[in-house]
CSV table of C-alpha atoms and ligand atoms in Angstrom, one decimal:
chain,number,residue,atom,x,y,z
J,13,MET,CA,-26.6,12.7,-77.3
J,14,VAL,CA,-24.7,12.8,-74.1
J,15,GLU,CA,-22.3,15.3,-72.4
J,16,PRO,CA,-18.6,14.7,-72.8
J,17,VAL,CA,-17.1,13.3,-69.7
J,18,ARG,CA,-15.4,15.9,-67.5
J,19,PHE,CA,-14.2,15.8,-63.9
J,20,PRO,CA,-14.1,19.1,-61.8
J,21,GLU,CA,-10.6,20.4,-61.2
J,22,ILE,CA,-10.6,19.7,-57.4
J,23,GLU,CA,-7.7,18.3,-55.3
J,24,LEU,CA,-9.5,14.9,-54.8
J,25,TYR,CA,-9.0,14.2,-58.6
J,26,THR,CA,-5.5,15.4,-59.2
J,27,GLY,CA,-2.3,13.5,-58.8
J,28,TRP,CA,-2.6,10.0,-57.3
J,29,GLY,CA,-6.2,10.8,-56.9
J,30,GLU,CA,-7.0,11.2,-60.8
J,31,PRO,CA,-10.0,8.8,-61.7
J,32,MET,CA,-8.7,5.6,-63.3
J,33,ARG,CA,-11.8,4.0,-64.5
J,34,THR,CA,-10.0,0.7,-65.7
J,35,GLU,CA,-10.5,-2.8,-65.2
J,36,SER,CA,-7.2,-4.6,-65.4
J,37,GLU,CA,-5.8,-8.1,-65.0
J,38,ILE,CA,-2.0,-8.8,-64.9
J,39,ARG,CA,-0.9,-12.4,-64.8
J,40,GLY,CA,2.2,-12.8,-62.9
J,41,LEU,CA,3.5,-9.8,-61.3
J,42,GLU,CA,7.0,-9.0,-61.8
J,43,LEU,CA,9.4,-9.7,-58.9
J,44,ILE,CA,11.4,-6.7,-58.3
J,45,SER,CA,13.5,-8.2,-55.3
J,46,GLY,CA,13.3,-10.9,-52.7
J,47,ALA,CA,11.1,-14.1,-52.8
J,48,ILE,CA,7.5,-14.9,-52.3
J,49,PRO,CA,7.3,-17.0,-49.0
J,50,ASP,CA,7.0,-20.6,-49.5
J,51,GLY,CA,3.5,-21.9,-48.9
J,52,LEU,CA,1.9,-18.3,-49.0
J,53,GLU,CA,-1.1,-19.3,-51.4
J,54,GLY,CA,-4.6,-17.5,-51.5
J,55,ALA,CA,-6.2,-14.4,-52.2
J,56,LEU,CA,-6.0,-10.9,-50.8
J,57,TYR,CA,-9.2,-9.1,-51.9
J,58,ARG,CA,-9.2,-5.1,-51.3
J,59,VAL,CA,-12.0,-2.6,-52.2
J,60,GLY,CA,-11.6,1.1,-53.0
J,61,ALA,CA,-13.6,3.9,-54.6
J,62,ASP,CA,-13.0,5.4,-58.1
J,63,ARG,CA,-15.3,7.7,-60.2
J,64,GLN,CA,-17.2,6.0,-62.9
J,65,TYR,CA,-18.4,9.4,-64.2
J,66,ALA,CA,-18.5,12.8,-62.8
J,67,SER,CA,-21.2,13.6,-60.2
J,68,GLY,CA,-21.9,17.1,-61.8
J,69,ARG,CA,-20.6,18.5,-58.3
J,70,THR,CA,-17.6,20.2,-56.9
J,71,ASP,CA,-18.2,18.7,-53.3
J,72,ASP,CA,-17.4,14.9,-53.9
J,73,ILE,CA,-15.5,13.4,-51.0
J,74,PHE,CA,-13.0,10.4,-50.9
J,75,ILE,CA,-15.5,8.2,-49.3
J,76,ASP,CA,-17.8,8.3,-52.2
J,77,GLY,CA,-17.5,6.9,-55.7
J,78,GLU,CA,-18.1,3.5,-57.2
J,79,GLY,CA,-16.5,0.4,-55.7
J,80,GLN,CA,-13.8,-1.5,-57.4
J,81,ILE,CA,-12.6,-4.9,-55.9
J,82,HIS,CA,-9.1,-5.7,-56.3
J,83,MET,CA,-7.3,-9.3,-56.1
J,84,PHE,CA,-4.0,-10.2,-55.6
J,85,ARG,CA,-4.1,-14.1,-56.2
J,86,PHE,CA,-0.9,-16.1,-54.8
J,87,LYS,CA,-0.7,-19.3,-56.3
J,88,ASP,CA,2.3,-21.6,-57.3
J,89,ASN,CA,4.9,-18.9,-56.4
J,90,GLN,CA,3.4,-16.1,-58.7
J,91,VAL,CA,0.9,-13.5,-58.0
J,92,ASP,CA,-1.9,-12.3,-60.2
J,93,TYR,CA,-3.6,-8.9,-59.9
J,94,VAL,CA,-7.1,-8.3,-61.1
J,95,VAL,CA,-9.2,-5.1,-60.6
J,96,LYS,CA,-12.9,-4.8,-61.5
J,97,TRP,CA,-15.9,-2.5,-60.9
J,98,VAL,CA,-18.5,-3.8,-58.5
J,99,GLU,CA,-21.5,-3.7,-60.8
J,100,THR,CA,-23.9,-2.2,-58.3
J,101,ASP,CA,-27.2,-1.0,-59.5
J,102,ARG,CA,-25.8,2.7,-59.2
J,103,TYR,CA,-23.0,1.4,-61.7
J,104,LYS,CA,-25.5,-0.2,-64.1
J,105,HIS,CA,-27.8,2.8,-64.3
J,106,GLN,CA,-24.7,5.1,-64.8
J,107,LYS,CA,-23.2,3.0,-67.6
J,108,ALA,CA,-26.5,3.0,-69.4
J,109,ALA,CA,-26.9,6.8,-68.9
J,110,ARG,CA,-23.1,7.3,-69.8
J,111,ARG,CA,-23.1,9.7,-67.0
J,112,GLY,CA,-23.1,10.6,-63.2
J,113,LEU,CA,-26.6,10.4,-61.8
J,114,PHE,CA,-26.2,10.0,-57.8
J,115,GLY,CA,-25.4,13.5,-56.7
J,116,ARG,CA,-23.9,14.1,-53.3
J,117,TYR,CA,-22.7,11.4,-50.8
J,118,ARG,CA,-25.5,9.4,-49.6
J,119,ASN,CA,-28.1,12.1,-50.4
J,120,ARG,CA,-30.9,10.4,-52.3
J,121,TYR,CA,-32.6,13.8,-52.7
J,122,THR,CA,-29.9,15.1,-54.9
J,123,VAL,CA,-30.2,12.2,-57.5
J,124,ASP,CA,-31.3,12.3,-61.0
J,125,PRO,CA,-34.9,11.7,-61.4
J,126,SER,CA,-34.4,8.7,-63.5
J,127,VAL,CA,-32.8,6.9,-60.5
J,128,LYS,CA,-34.7,8.0,-57.5
J,129,ASP,CA,-35.8,4.6,-56.3
J,130,VAL,CA,-32.4,3.0,-57.1
J,131,HIS,CA,-30.2,1.8,-54.4
J,132,LEU,CA,-27.3,4.0,-53.7
J,133,GLY,CA,-24.7,1.8,-52.4
J,134,THR,CA,-21.4,1.9,-54.0
J,135,ALA,CA,-19.8,-1.1,-52.5
J,136,ASN,CA,-16.5,0.9,-52.1
J,137,THR,CA,-15.3,-0.1,-48.7
J,138,THR,CA,-14.3,-3.6,-48.0
J,139,ALA,CA,-14.4,-7.4,-49.0
J,140,MET,CA,-15.6,-9.9,-46.7
J,141,PHE,CA,-15.3,-13.6,-47.3
J,142,HIS,CA,-17.7,-15.8,-45.1
J,143,ALA,CA,-19.2,-19.3,-45.6
J,144,GLY,CA,-17.7,-19.6,-49.0
J,145,HIS,CA,-19.0,-16.4,-50.3
J,146,LEU,CA,-17.2,-13.2,-51.3
J,147,TYR,CA,-18.7,-9.8,-50.9
J,148,ALA,CA,-18.0,-6.1,-51.6
J,149,LEU,CA,-19.7,-3.8,-48.8
J,150,LYS,CA,-20.5,-0.2,-48.1
J,151,GLU,CA,-22.2,0.6,-44.9
J,152,ASP,CA,-25.4,2.4,-46.6
J,153,ASP,CA,-26.7,-0.7,-48.5
J,154,LEU,CA,-26.7,-4.3,-48.5
J,155,PRO,CA,-23.7,-6.5,-49.7
J,156,TYR,CA,-22.9,-7.1,-53.3
J,157,GLU,CA,-21.8,-10.7,-53.9
J,158,VAL,CA,-18.9,-11.1,-56.2
J,159,ASP,CA,-17.3,-14.3,-57.7
J,160,PRO,CA,-14.0,-15.0,-55.8
J,161,ASP,CA,-12.3,-16.1,-59.0
J,162,THR,CA,-13.3,-13.9,-61.7
J,163,LEU,CA,-14.5,-10.9,-59.7
J,164,GLU,CA,-17.7,-10.7,-61.7
J,165,THR,CA,-20.7,-9.3,-59.6
J,166,LEU,CA,-23.2,-11.7,-58.7
J,167,GLY,CA,-25.7,-9.3,-57.2
J,168,ARG,CA,-27.2,-7.3,-54.0
J,169,VAL,CA,-28.0,-10.1,-51.5
J,170,ASP,CA,-30.0,-10.1,-48.1
J,171,PHE,CA,-28.8,-13.8,-47.0
J,172,ASP,CA,-31.9,-15.5,-48.2
J,173,GLY,CA,-34.0,-12.9,-46.3
J,174,LEU,CA,-31.9,-13.1,-43.0
J,175,ILE,CA,-31.0,-9.5,-43.1
J,176,LYS,CA,-34.1,-7.6,-42.5
J,177,ALA,CA,-32.1,-4.3,-42.3
J,178,GLU,CA,-31.7,-2.0,-45.3
J,179,THR,CA,-28.1,-1.5,-44.3
J,180,PHE,CA,-25.1,-3.6,-43.7
J,181,THR,CA,-21.7,-2.5,-42.1
J,182,ALA,CA,-18.4,-2.4,-44.3
J,183,HIS,CA,-16.6,-3.4,-40.9
J,184,PRO,CA,-17.7,-7.0,-40.2
J,185,LYS,CA,-15.8,-9.4,-38.4
J,186,VAL,CA,-15.4,-13.0,-39.4
J,187,ASP,CA,-13.9,-14.9,-36.3
J,188,PRO,CA,-11.3,-17.2,-37.9
J,189,ILE,CA,-11.4,-19.3,-34.9
J,190,THR,CA,-15.2,-20.0,-34.9
J,191,ASN,CA,-15.9,-19.2,-38.4
J,192,GLU,CA,-18.9,-16.9,-37.2
J,193,LEU,CA,-19.8,-13.6,-38.9
J,194,LEU,CA,-20.4,-10.7,-36.6
J,195,ALA,CA,-22.1,-7.7,-38.3
J,196,PHE,CA,-24.5,-4.8,-37.7
J,197,ALA,CA,-26.5,-2.4,-39.5
J,198,TYR,CA,-27.2,1.3,-38.3
J,199,GLN,CA,-29.8,3.6,-39.7
J,200,ALA,CA,-31.1,0.2,-40.3
J,201,LYS,CA,-34.8,1.2,-41.3
J,202,GLY,CA,-33.5,4.1,-43.7
J,203,ASP,CA,-32.0,7.3,-43.8
J,204,ALA,CA,-31.7,9.2,-40.0
J,205,SER,CA,-33.5,6.1,-38.6
J,206,LEU,CA,-32.4,5.3,-35.0
J,207,ASP,CA,-32.5,1.6,-35.6
J,208,PHE,CA,-29.3,-0.7,-34.8
J,209,ALA,CA,-29.1,-4.2,-35.6
J,210,PHE,CA,-26.4,-6.6,-34.4
J,211,TYR,CA,-26.1,-10.1,-36.3
J,212,VAL,CA,-24.2,-13.1,-35.5
J,213,PHE,CA,-24.2,-15.9,-38.2
J,214,GLY,CA,-22.8,-19.2,-37.9
J,215,PRO,CA,-20.3,-21.0,-39.8
J,216,ASP,CA,-22.8,-21.9,-42.6
J,217,ARG,CA,-24.3,-18.4,-42.5
J,218,GLN,CA,-27.2,-19.6,-40.4
J,219,LEU,CA,-28.7,-16.7,-37.9
J,220,VAL,CA,-27.4,-17.3,-34.4
J,221,ASN,CA,-28.3,-14.3,-32.8
J,222,GLU,CA,-30.0,-10.8,-33.7
J,223,VAL,CA,-30.2,-7.8,-31.4
J,224,TRP,CA,-32.4,-4.7,-32.5
J,225,PHE,CA,-31.9,-1.5,-30.4
J,226,LYS,CA,-32.2,2.2,-30.7
J,227,MET,CA,-29.1,4.6,-31.1
J,228,PRO,CA,-28.8,8.0,-29.0
J,229,TYR,CA,-28.9,9.8,-32.2
J,230,ALA,CA,-28.6,9.3,-35.9
J,231,ALA,CA,-25.2,8.4,-35.8
J,232,CYS,CA,-22.2,7.3,-38.3
J,233,VAL,CA,-21.1,4.1,-37.2
J,234,HIS,CA,-18.4,3.0,-39.3
J,235,ASP,CA,-16.6,0.2,-37.2
J,236,PHE,CA,-17.2,-1.9,-33.9
J,237,ALA,CA,-15.2,-4.3,-31.9
J,238,ILE,CA,-15.6,-7.7,-30.3
J,239,ALA,CA,-14.2,-8.2,-26.6
J,240,ASP,CA,-14.9,-11.9,-25.6
J,241,GLU,CA,-18.7,-12.5,-25.2
J,242,TRP,CA,-19.2,-8.4,-25.7
J,243,ILE,CA,-19.6,-6.2,-28.4
J,244,VAL,CA,-18.2,-2.6,-28.3
J,245,VAL,CA,-20.4,-0.2,-30.3
J,246,PRO,CA,-19.1,3.5,-30.2
J,247,PHE,CA,-21.5,6.3,-31.2
J,248,PHE,CA,-19.8,9.3,-32.2
J,249,PRO,CA,-21.5,12.6,-32.8
J,250,LEU,CA,-21.3,12.7,-36.6
J,251,ILE,CA,-25.4,13.1,-37.0
J,252,THR,CA,-27.8,12.9,-39.8
J,253,ASP,CA,-30.6,15.3,-40.1
J,254,LEU,CA,-33.1,14.3,-42.3
J,255,ASP,CA,-34.4,17.7,-43.1
J,256,VAL,CA,-31.0,18.7,-44.0
J,257,VAL,CA,-30.4,15.9,-46.3
J,258,LYS,CA,-33.9,16.5,-47.8
J,259,ALA,CA,-32.8,20.1,-48.6
J,260,GLY,CA,-29.8,18.5,-50.5
J,261,GLY,CA,-27.6,19.2,-47.5
J,262,PRO,CA,-24.6,17.0,-46.1
J,263,TYR,CA,-25.3,13.5,-44.9
J,264,TYR,CA,-23.6,14.2,-41.5
J,265,GLN,CA,-23.0,17.2,-39.3
J,266,TRP,CA,-20.7,17.5,-36.4
J,267,HIS,CA,-22.1,18.0,-33.0
J,268,PRO,CA,-19.6,19.1,-30.6
J,269,GLU,CA,-22.0,19.6,-27.7
J,270,GLU,CA,-23.0,15.9,-27.8
J,271,ASN,CA,-21.7,13.0,-25.9
J,272,VAL,CA,-20.0,10.0,-27.2
J,273,HIS,CA,-22.1,6.9,-26.4
J,274,VAL,CA,-20.8,3.2,-26.2
J,275,ALA,CA,-23.1,0.4,-26.3
J,276,LEU,CA,-21.7,-2.9,-24.8
J,277,VAL,CA,-24.0,-5.4,-26.4
J,278,PRO,CA,-23.8,-9.4,-25.1
J,279,ARG,CA,-22.8,-11.6,-28.2
J,280,TYR,CA,-25.2,-13.9,-27.5
J,281,GLY,CA,-27.6,-12.1,-25.4
J,282,LYS,CA,-30.6,-9.5,-25.7
J,283,ALA,CA,-31.2,-5.9,-26.1
J,284,GLU,CA,-32.2,-5.4,-22.4
J,285,ASP,CA,-28.7,-6.7,-21.1
J,286,ILE,CA,-27.1,-3.8,-23.1
J,287,ARG,CA,-24.6,-1.6,-21.0
J,288,TRP,CA,-24.1,2.2,-21.9
J,289,PHE,CA,-21.3,4.4,-21.1
J,290,LYS,CA,-20.7,8.1,-22.2
J,291,GLY,CA,-18.1,10.7,-22.5
J,292,PRO,CA,-17.4,14.0,-24.2
J,293,ALA,CA,-17.4,14.4,-28.0
J,294,GLY,CA,-14.6,12.8,-29.9
J,295,SER,CA,-14.8,10.5,-32.9
J,296,ALA,CA,-13.0,7.6,-34.8
J,297,GLY,CA,-13.3,5.6,-37.7
J,298,HIS,CA,-11.5,2.4,-36.8
J,299,MET,CA,-10.8,0.1,-34.0
J,300,MET,CA,-7.7,-1.9,-33.7
J,301,ASN,CA,-9.3,-4.6,-31.3
J,302,ALA,CA,-11.1,-4.9,-27.9
J,303,HIS,CA,-10.8,-7.3,-25.1
J,304,ARG,CA,-12.0,-8.2,-21.7
J,305,GLU,CA,-9.9,-8.3,-18.5
J,306,GLY,CA,-11.9,-9.5,-15.6
J,307,SER,CA,-14.8,-7.0,-15.3
J,308,LYS,CA,-13.0,-4.4,-17.7
J,309,ILE,CA,-13.6,-4.1,-21.5
J,310,HIS,CA,-10.7,-2.3,-23.2
J,311,LEU,CA,-11.1,-0.9,-26.8
J,312,ASP,CA,-8.3,0.3,-28.7
J,313,VAL,CA,-9.2,2.8,-31.2
J,314,CYS,CA,-7.5,5.7,-33.5
J,315,TYR,CA,-8.9,8.2,-31.5
J,316,TYR,CA,-9.6,11.8,-33.0
J,317,ASP,CA,-10.1,14.4,-30.1
J,318,GLY,CA,-12.8,16.2,-32.1
J,319,ASN,CA,-14.3,15.5,-35.7
J,320,CYS,CA,-12.4,13.0,-37.7
J,321,PHE,CA,-14.2,14.1,-41.1
J,322,PRO,CA,-13.6,17.9,-40.9
J,323,PHE,CA,-15.5,18.3,-44.5
J,324,PHE,CA,-18.7,17.4,-42.3
J,325,THR,CA,-19.3,20.9,-40.4
J,326,THR,CA,-21.3,21.7,-37.7
J,327,PRO,CA,-25.1,22.8,-38.1
J,328,GLN,CA,-23.8,26.3,-38.5
J,329,GLY,CA,-21.7,25.4,-41.2
J,330,GLU,CA,-18.2,26.0,-39.0
J,331,GLU,CA,-15.5,23.5,-40.2
J,332,THR,CA,-13.5,22.0,-37.4
J,333,ALA,CA,-9.8,22.1,-37.2
J,334,PRO,CA,-8.3,18.9,-38.3
J,335,VAL,CA,-7.3,16.8,-35.4
J,336,PRO,CA,-4.6,13.6,-35.6
J,337,PRO,CA,-5.7,10.2,-34.7
J,338,PHE,CA,-3.8,8.7,-31.6
J,339,LEU,CA,-4.2,5.1,-30.7
J,340,THR,CA,-6.2,5.2,-27.5
J,341,ARG,CA,-7.5,2.6,-24.9
J,342,MET,CA,-11.0,3.4,-23.6
J,343,THR,CA,-11.9,1.3,-20.5
J,344,PHE,CA,-15.3,0.3,-19.6
J,345,ASP,CA,-16.1,-1.3,-16.2
J,346,LEU,CA,-18.9,-3.6,-16.2
J,347,ALA,CA,-18.6,-3.8,-12.2
J,348,SER,CA,-19.1,0.0,-11.9
J,349,ASN,CA,-22.4,1.7,-11.2
J,350,GLU,CA,-21.0,4.7,-13.2
J,351,ASP,CA,-21.6,5.4,-16.9
J,352,GLY,CA,-18.2,7.0,-17.6
J,353,PHE,CA,-15.0,5.5,-19.1
J,354,GLU,CA,-11.4,6.0,-19.0
J,355,THR,CA,-9.1,6.9,-21.9
J,356,LYS,CA,-5.2,6.6,-22.3
J,357,ARG,CA,-3.0,7.4,-25.0
J,358,LEU,CA,-1.0,4.4,-26.0
J,359,LEU,CA,1.2,5.8,-28.8
J,360,GLY,CA,2.8,9.2,-29.5
J,361,MET,CA,2.7,9.1,-33.3
J,362,PRO,CA,-0.3,9.3,-35.0
J,363,CYS,CA,-1.7,6.3,-36.8
J,364,GLU,CA,-4.8,5.0,-38.7
J,365,MET,CA,-6.1,1.8,-40.5
J,366,PRO,CA,-5.3,-0.5,-37.5
J,367,ARG,CA,-5.3,-4.3,-38.0
J,368,THR,CA,-4.4,-7.2,-35.9
J,369,ASP,CA,-3.7,-11.1,-36.5
J,370,ASP,CA,-7.4,-11.6,-36.9
J,371,ARG,CA,-7.3,-14.8,-34.9
J,372,TYR,CA,-7.0,-12.5,-31.8
J,373,LEU,CA,-10.2,-10.4,-32.7
J,374,GLY,CA,-12.0,-10.0,-29.5
J,375,ARG,CA,-9.3,-11.8,-27.4
J,376,PRO,CA,-6.3,-10.6,-25.3
J,377,TYR,CA,-3.6,-9.7,-27.9
J,378,ARG,CA,-0.2,-8.3,-28.2
J,379,TYR,CA,0.4,-6.8,-31.6
J,380,GLY,CA,-1.4,-4.2,-34.0
J,381,TYR,CA,-0.6,-3.3,-37.4
J,382,VAL,CA,-1.1,0.4,-38.4
J,383,ILE,CA,-0.1,3.1,-40.9
J,384,ALA,CA,1.7,5.7,-38.9
J,385,ARG,CA,1.7,9.2,-39.9
J,386,GLY,CA,4.7,11.6,-38.4
J,387,LEU,CA,4.0,15.1,-38.9
J,388,ASP,CA,7.5,15.5,-40.4
J,389,GLY,CA,6.7,12.9,-43.1
J,390,SER,CA,8.2,9.9,-41.2
J,391,GLY,CA,5.8,6.9,-40.7
J,392,GLY,CA,4.8,4.1,-42.9
J,393,ILE,CA,3.8,0.5,-41.7
J,394,GLY,CA,4.2,0.2,-38.3
J,395,ARG,CA,3.9,-2.9,-35.9
J,396,PHE,CA,2.8,-1.7,-32.4
J,397,ASP,CA,3.6,-3.8,-29.4
J,398,HIS,CA,1.2,-3.5,-26.4
J,399,GLN,CA,3.7,-5.4,-24.2
J,400,THR,CA,6.5,-3.0,-24.6
J,401,GLY,CA,4.6,0.2,-26.0
J,402,ALA,CA,7.2,0.3,-29.0
J,403,LEU,CA,6.5,1.0,-32.6
J,404,GLU,CA,8.6,-0.8,-35.2
J,405,LEU,CA,8.4,1.1,-38.7
J,406,TRP,CA,8.9,0.5,-42.2
J,407,ASN,CA,9.0,3.5,-44.4
J,408,PRO,CA,8.3,2.8,-48.1
J,409,GLY,CA,10.9,6.0,-49.3
J,410,PRO,CA,10.3,9.7,-49.7
J,411,GLY,CA,7.2,10.8,-51.4
J,412,ASP,CA,5.7,7.3,-51.5
J,413,GLY,CA,2.6,5.9,-49.7
J,414,VAL,CA,1.2,2.8,-48.1
J,415,GLN,CA,-2.1,1.3,-47.8
J,416,GLU,CA,-3.6,-0.6,-44.8
J,417,PRO,CA,-1.6,-3.8,-43.9
J,418,GLN,CA,-3.1,-7.3,-44.0
J,419,PHE,CA,-1.7,-9.7,-41.6
J,420,ILE,CA,-1.2,-13.5,-42.7
J,421,PRO,CA,0.0,-16.1,-40.0
J,422,ARG,CA,2.9,-18.1,-41.1
J,423,ARG,CA,1.2,-21.3,-40.1
J,424,PRO,CA,-2.6,-22.1,-39.3
J,425,ASP,CA,-1.4,-22.3,-35.7
J,426,ALA,CA,1.8,-20.0,-35.6
J,427,PRO,CA,2.4,-18.0,-32.6
J,428,GLU,CA,0.6,-14.4,-32.5
J,429,GLY,CA,2.3,-12.1,-35.0
J,430,ASP,CA,4.4,-14.7,-36.7
J,431,GLY,CA,3.6,-14.1,-40.2
J,432,TRP,CA,3.5,-11.6,-43.2
J,433,LEU,CA,2.2,-8.4,-43.9
J,434,LEU,CA,0.9,-7.6,-47.5
J,435,VAL,CA,1.0,-3.9,-48.4
J,436,PRO,CA,0.1,-2.2,-51.3
J,437,VAL,CA,2.6,0.6,-51.9
J,438,SER,CA,1.7,3.9,-53.8
J,439,ARG,CA,5.0,4.9,-55.9
J,440,VAL,CA,3.4,8.4,-56.2
J,441,SER,CA,6.0,10.0,-58.3
J,442,GLN,CA,5.8,7.2,-60.9
J,443,MET,CA,2.2,6.8,-60.7
J,444,ARG,CA,2.3,3.2,-60.4
J,445,SER,CA,2.3,0.8,-57.4
J,446,ASP,CA,4.1,-2.1,-55.7
J,447,LEU,CA,2.9,-5.0,-53.6
J,448,ALA,CA,5.2,-5.4,-50.6
J,449,ILE,CA,5.6,-8.3,-48.3
J,450,LEU,CA,7.1,-7.9,-45.0
J,451,ASP,CA,7.9,-10.2,-42.3
J,452,ALA,CA,5.7,-9.2,-39.5
J,453,GLN,CA,8.3,-9.8,-36.8
J,454,ASN,CA,10.8,-7.6,-38.7
J,455,VAL,CA,9.1,-4.8,-40.2
J,456,ALA,CA,11.9,-2.5,-40.1
J,457,ALA,CA,14.0,-4.8,-42.3
J,458,GLY,CA,11.8,-4.0,-45.3
J,459,PRO,CA,10.1,-6.3,-47.9
J,460,VAL,CA,11.0,-9.9,-48.1
J,461,ALA,CA,9.5,-9.5,-51.6
J,462,LEU,CA,8.6,-6.6,-53.6
J,463,LEU,CA,6.2,-7.2,-56.7
J,464,LYS,CA,5.8,-4.4,-59.5
J,465,LEU,CA,2.5,-3.1,-60.8
J,466,PRO,CA,3.1,-1.1,-63.9
J,467,ILE,CA,-0.3,0.7,-62.9
J,468,ARG,CA,-1.6,2.5,-60.1
J,469,VAL,CA,-3.6,0.6,-57.4
J,470,ARG,CA,-5.8,3.7,-56.4
J,471,ALA,CA,-6.4,4.1,-52.8
J,472,THR,CA,-8.3,1.2,-51.2
J,473,PHE,CA,-9.9,1.1,-47.8
J,474,HIS,CA,-9.9,-2.3,-46.5
J,475,GLY,CA,-9.7,-5.9,-47.3
J,476,THR,CA,-9.4,-9.4,-46.3
J,477,TRP,CA,-7.1,-12.3,-47.0
J,478,VAL,CA,-8.5,-15.7,-47.7
J,479,PRO,CA,-6.1,-18.8,-47.6
J,480,GLU,CA,-6.0,-21.3,-50.4
J,481,GLU,CA,-7.8,-24.1,-48.1
J,482,THR,CA,-10.5,-21.5,-47.2
J,483,LEU,CA,-11.1,-20.6,-50.8
J,484,GLN,CA,-11.8,-24.3,-51.4
J,485,SER,CA,-13.7,-25.3,-48.4
J,486,GLY,CA,-15.3,-22.1,-47.5
J,487,GLN,CA,-14.1,-22.4,-43.8
J,488,TYR,CA,-10.9,-21.0,-41.9
J,489,ARG,CA,-9.1,-23.7,-40.2
J,490,VAL,CA,-6.8,-21.8,-37.8
J,491,SER,CA,-6.1,-21.8,-34.0
J,492,LEU,CA,-4.5,-19.6,-31.6
J,493,GLY,CA,-0.7,-20.2,-31.4
J,494,ALA,CA,1.0,-21.3,-28.3
J,495,ALA,CA,2.3,-18.2,-26.6
J,496,ALA,CA,5.5,-17.1,-28.1
D,520,LIG,C1,-16.1,5.9,-43.3
D,520,LIG,C2,-15.8,5.6,-44.7
D,520,LIG,C3,-16.7,5.4,-45.7
D,520,LIG,C4,-18.1,5.7,-45.4
D,520,LIG,C5,-18.4,6.3,-44.0
D,520,LIG,O1,-13.8,5.9,-42.5
D,520,LIG,C6,-17.4,6.4,-43.1
D,520,LIG,C7,-15.1,6.1,-42.3
D,520,LIG,C8,-15.4,4.4,-47.0
D,520,LIG,O2,-16.4,4.9,-46.7
D,520,LIG,O3,-18.9,5.7,-46.3
D,521,LIG,FE1,-13.1,1.8,-42.7
């Protein structure tokens, strides 16, 4: 006998957030309006969290839950949609037991005794395609490889022994110009360990560089950025205390008294050449991009002047007031003997989930794509222009929401920003979704094509576009466009 399935009545699981727990396949999405651009062929993979079974708790948070991988497959002027569970070790054990077994977010001391040695990874955060392989990622575990055609899970992988760390970021960067994979692991030797590993893998997944160093504290390191020959790694004071975790407490606590620390790591160098900078407490999940200008490294980040995750309280249990994320430039001067940095707000409207034309990752760039969130309900998909400071917006309609935009260049050598944005749209009042295709150079005009999903695409965090030719060859073949 097993217990009936019941989810707690908490906000996380009501309305749009209601668990869906469904695998779906729709061959040929209905075209509501417009036309799919000629030659747009490939796959958009996105990853999000659903709830396979209730955890038995009421303190579930939106970044937890079992991973699902979604595919929008563009081919021959049609788009197919498929979503499947990522069959992690956690998923398989819960499926067999017909109930939730894994307790509190990332807390292995709250799991059912039957799974105390099972990997916790949910593979719920992003999709990565490199050297012909597709993966679903969560930052607390190794990658899970997934079949790019069928979305069947192939298993948990360590790149044939090359990844010595126990974890792997959910914000890797695949440089489509060099076909390198740049990635990292934090708390890389287990919960609350100070170990950080940075990796560069070559186009055939061979190990090109590996740099291990110690973090200033057991931080949450969700994202990083490339700046030319440097890697920018910010440490924000959401900190793991192993004793608290062992007592069944939260995985992170907010420490306003601690500094932000930033490591500039040489892309092809060694730990002894790392440069460290620091400043007052603040936090961020996501970086738009970074680049080098002479001796200066600029990091553009959706910065919270406080705690980005108010549900992680201070050690005294105090909740911090929610603060909005503002696009902010942090500047680090390699020529300076000081270890401080400058910050400058770039945009007045709060925004999150920043992306770029990925050919410009780590290089001087002009455009960023965001979800903008005005406090008055305005907002939507925005294109930010670093040259003019302007934000061009498309709002999906009252009450409707948008997910992280994905840029696709119009041609492999198109000028920066000349291309399309793929955007899942949440038609909240209808409990279903659309996929919008926007012209990235005319976002305000609205979709050039709108495709209908008769079901919800639940919240996904991040994803990646893989062009048709890259699906076949395993390699990206793009170049920087001539300046527009
Ligand atoms: C973040 C997201 C996560 C996570 C830890 O946005 C940090 C930050 C989607 O999962 O587990
Ligand atoms: Fe993220």
